[in-house]
C-alpha positions as a printed Julia matrix, in Angstrom:
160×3 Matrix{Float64}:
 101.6   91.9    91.1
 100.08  89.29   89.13
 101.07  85.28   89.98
  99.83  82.81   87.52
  99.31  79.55   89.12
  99.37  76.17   87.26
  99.28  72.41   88.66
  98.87  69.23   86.87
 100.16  69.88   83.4
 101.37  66.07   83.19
 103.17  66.96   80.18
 100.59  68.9    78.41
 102.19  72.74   77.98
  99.93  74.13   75.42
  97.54  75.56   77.97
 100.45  76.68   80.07
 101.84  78.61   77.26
  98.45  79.89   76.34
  97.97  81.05   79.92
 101.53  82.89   80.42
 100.59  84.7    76.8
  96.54  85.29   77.92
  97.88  86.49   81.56
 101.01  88.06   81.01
 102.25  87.63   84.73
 104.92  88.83   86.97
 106.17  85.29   88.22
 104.47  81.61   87.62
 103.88  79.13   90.13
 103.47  75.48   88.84
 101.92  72.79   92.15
 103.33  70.06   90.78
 102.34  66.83   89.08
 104.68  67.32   85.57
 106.86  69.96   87.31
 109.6   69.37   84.75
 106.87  71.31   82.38
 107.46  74.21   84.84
 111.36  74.38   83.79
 109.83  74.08   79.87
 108.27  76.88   80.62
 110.89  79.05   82.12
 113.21  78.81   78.96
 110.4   79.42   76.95
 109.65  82.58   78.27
 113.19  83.81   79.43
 113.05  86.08   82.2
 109.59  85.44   83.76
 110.15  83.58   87.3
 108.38  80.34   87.46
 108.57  78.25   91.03
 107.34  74.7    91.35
 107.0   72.21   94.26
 107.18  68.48   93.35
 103.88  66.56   93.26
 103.27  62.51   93.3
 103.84  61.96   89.52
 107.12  63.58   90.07
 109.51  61.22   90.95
 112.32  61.67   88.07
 114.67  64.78   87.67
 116.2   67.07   89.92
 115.05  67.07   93.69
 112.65  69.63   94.63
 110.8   70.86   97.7
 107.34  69.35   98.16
 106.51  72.95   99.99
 106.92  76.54   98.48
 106.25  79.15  101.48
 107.45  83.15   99.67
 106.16  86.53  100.69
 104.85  88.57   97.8
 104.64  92.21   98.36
 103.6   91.7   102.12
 101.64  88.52  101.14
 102.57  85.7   102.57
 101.95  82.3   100.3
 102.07  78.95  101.15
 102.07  76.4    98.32
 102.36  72.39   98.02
 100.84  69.63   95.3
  98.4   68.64   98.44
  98.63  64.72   98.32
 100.79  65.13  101.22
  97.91  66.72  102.83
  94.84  64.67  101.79
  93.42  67.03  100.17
  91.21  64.78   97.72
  89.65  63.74  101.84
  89.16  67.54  102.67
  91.24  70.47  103.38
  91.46  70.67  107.28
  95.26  69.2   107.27
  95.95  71.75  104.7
  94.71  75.07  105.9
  95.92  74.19  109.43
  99.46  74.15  107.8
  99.04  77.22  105.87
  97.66  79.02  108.87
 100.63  77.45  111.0
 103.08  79.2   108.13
 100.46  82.18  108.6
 100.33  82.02  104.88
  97.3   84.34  103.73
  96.9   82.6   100.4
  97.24  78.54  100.08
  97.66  76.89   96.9
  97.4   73.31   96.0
  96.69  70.76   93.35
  96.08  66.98   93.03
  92.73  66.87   92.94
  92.12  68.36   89.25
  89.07  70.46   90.69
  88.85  73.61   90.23
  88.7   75.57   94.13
  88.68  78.95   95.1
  87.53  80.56   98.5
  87.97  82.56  101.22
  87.72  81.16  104.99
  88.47  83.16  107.69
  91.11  85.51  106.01
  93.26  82.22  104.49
  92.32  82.01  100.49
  92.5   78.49   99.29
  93.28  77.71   95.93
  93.63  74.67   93.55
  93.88  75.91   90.18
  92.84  72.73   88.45
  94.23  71.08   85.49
  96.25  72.77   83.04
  96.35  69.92   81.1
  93.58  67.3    80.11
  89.88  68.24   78.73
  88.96  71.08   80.95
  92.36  73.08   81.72
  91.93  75.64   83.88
  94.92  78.23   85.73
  94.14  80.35   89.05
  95.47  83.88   89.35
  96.68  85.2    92.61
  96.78  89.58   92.34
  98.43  90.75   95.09
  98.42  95.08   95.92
  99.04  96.99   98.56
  99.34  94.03  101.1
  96.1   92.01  100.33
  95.22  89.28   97.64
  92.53  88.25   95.14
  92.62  85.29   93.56
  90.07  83.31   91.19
  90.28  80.33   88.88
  90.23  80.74   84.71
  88.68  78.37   82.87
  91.28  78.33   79.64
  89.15  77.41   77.02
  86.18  79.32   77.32
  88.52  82.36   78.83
  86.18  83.17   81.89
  86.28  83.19   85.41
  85.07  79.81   87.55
């Protein structure tokens, strides 16, 4: 299974769209930060699941969960915007509430940085920007009860 993961569109959906074409995934997980580009995105591509958690810029439209916690194929995933969190200070708050959730894959946003590692079985992810000069997406591939995940640079269409 193949997630696409997207945060900080603010408004811009031509990399989005780009991405869900480039990636062809099974669902689409937006962190935030525009989400309302998220729901753009769902009836543009009819069918394909997209989630989204609300971010800081998102204080108009429907209410939505700041938190997104779902099980994948045995893979647990925990995912928020991160400002909640302080993750532009570091990422201790964060991946002590991922491994309280005993998520094995965290995803957040807000910082527009590109992140992806693995510490001490918990991946962390920020996918970047999806929209602005630099608009990157991360990819989460989940089989047989483990994940992978890496960040895509959009524009030059490699791996960060």
């Amino acid at each position: 299974m193949k997630l696409l993961i997207l945060s900080d569109s603010h408004g811009e959906q031509e990399f989005m769209q780009l991405a869900v074409r480039r990636e062809r995934p099974d669902a689409v997980i937006h962190l935030g930060d525009h989400c309302a580009d998220a729901d753009r995105l769902a009836e543009e591509f009819c069918g394909l699941p997209v989630l989204s958690v609300r971010g800081n810029c998102d204080l108009w439209g429907p209410p939505r969960a700041e938190t997104l916690l779902r099980t994948f194929e045995g893979v647990r995933i925990f995912g928020t915007h991160g400002h909640r969190y302080g993750v532009k200070q570091g990422l201790l708050r964060f991946s002590l509430a991922a491994q309280e959730q005993q998520a094995q894959v965290a995803l957040f946003g807000h910082t527009h940085i590109p992140y992806c590692r693995q510490e001490g079985g918990l991946w962390l992810l920020n996918p970047g920007a999806c929209g602005g000069r630099a608009p990157s997406c991360g990819i989460v591939t989940v089989d047989g009860g483990k994940a992978v995940c890496c960040v895509k640079d959009l524009l030059l269409e490699e791996t960060l």
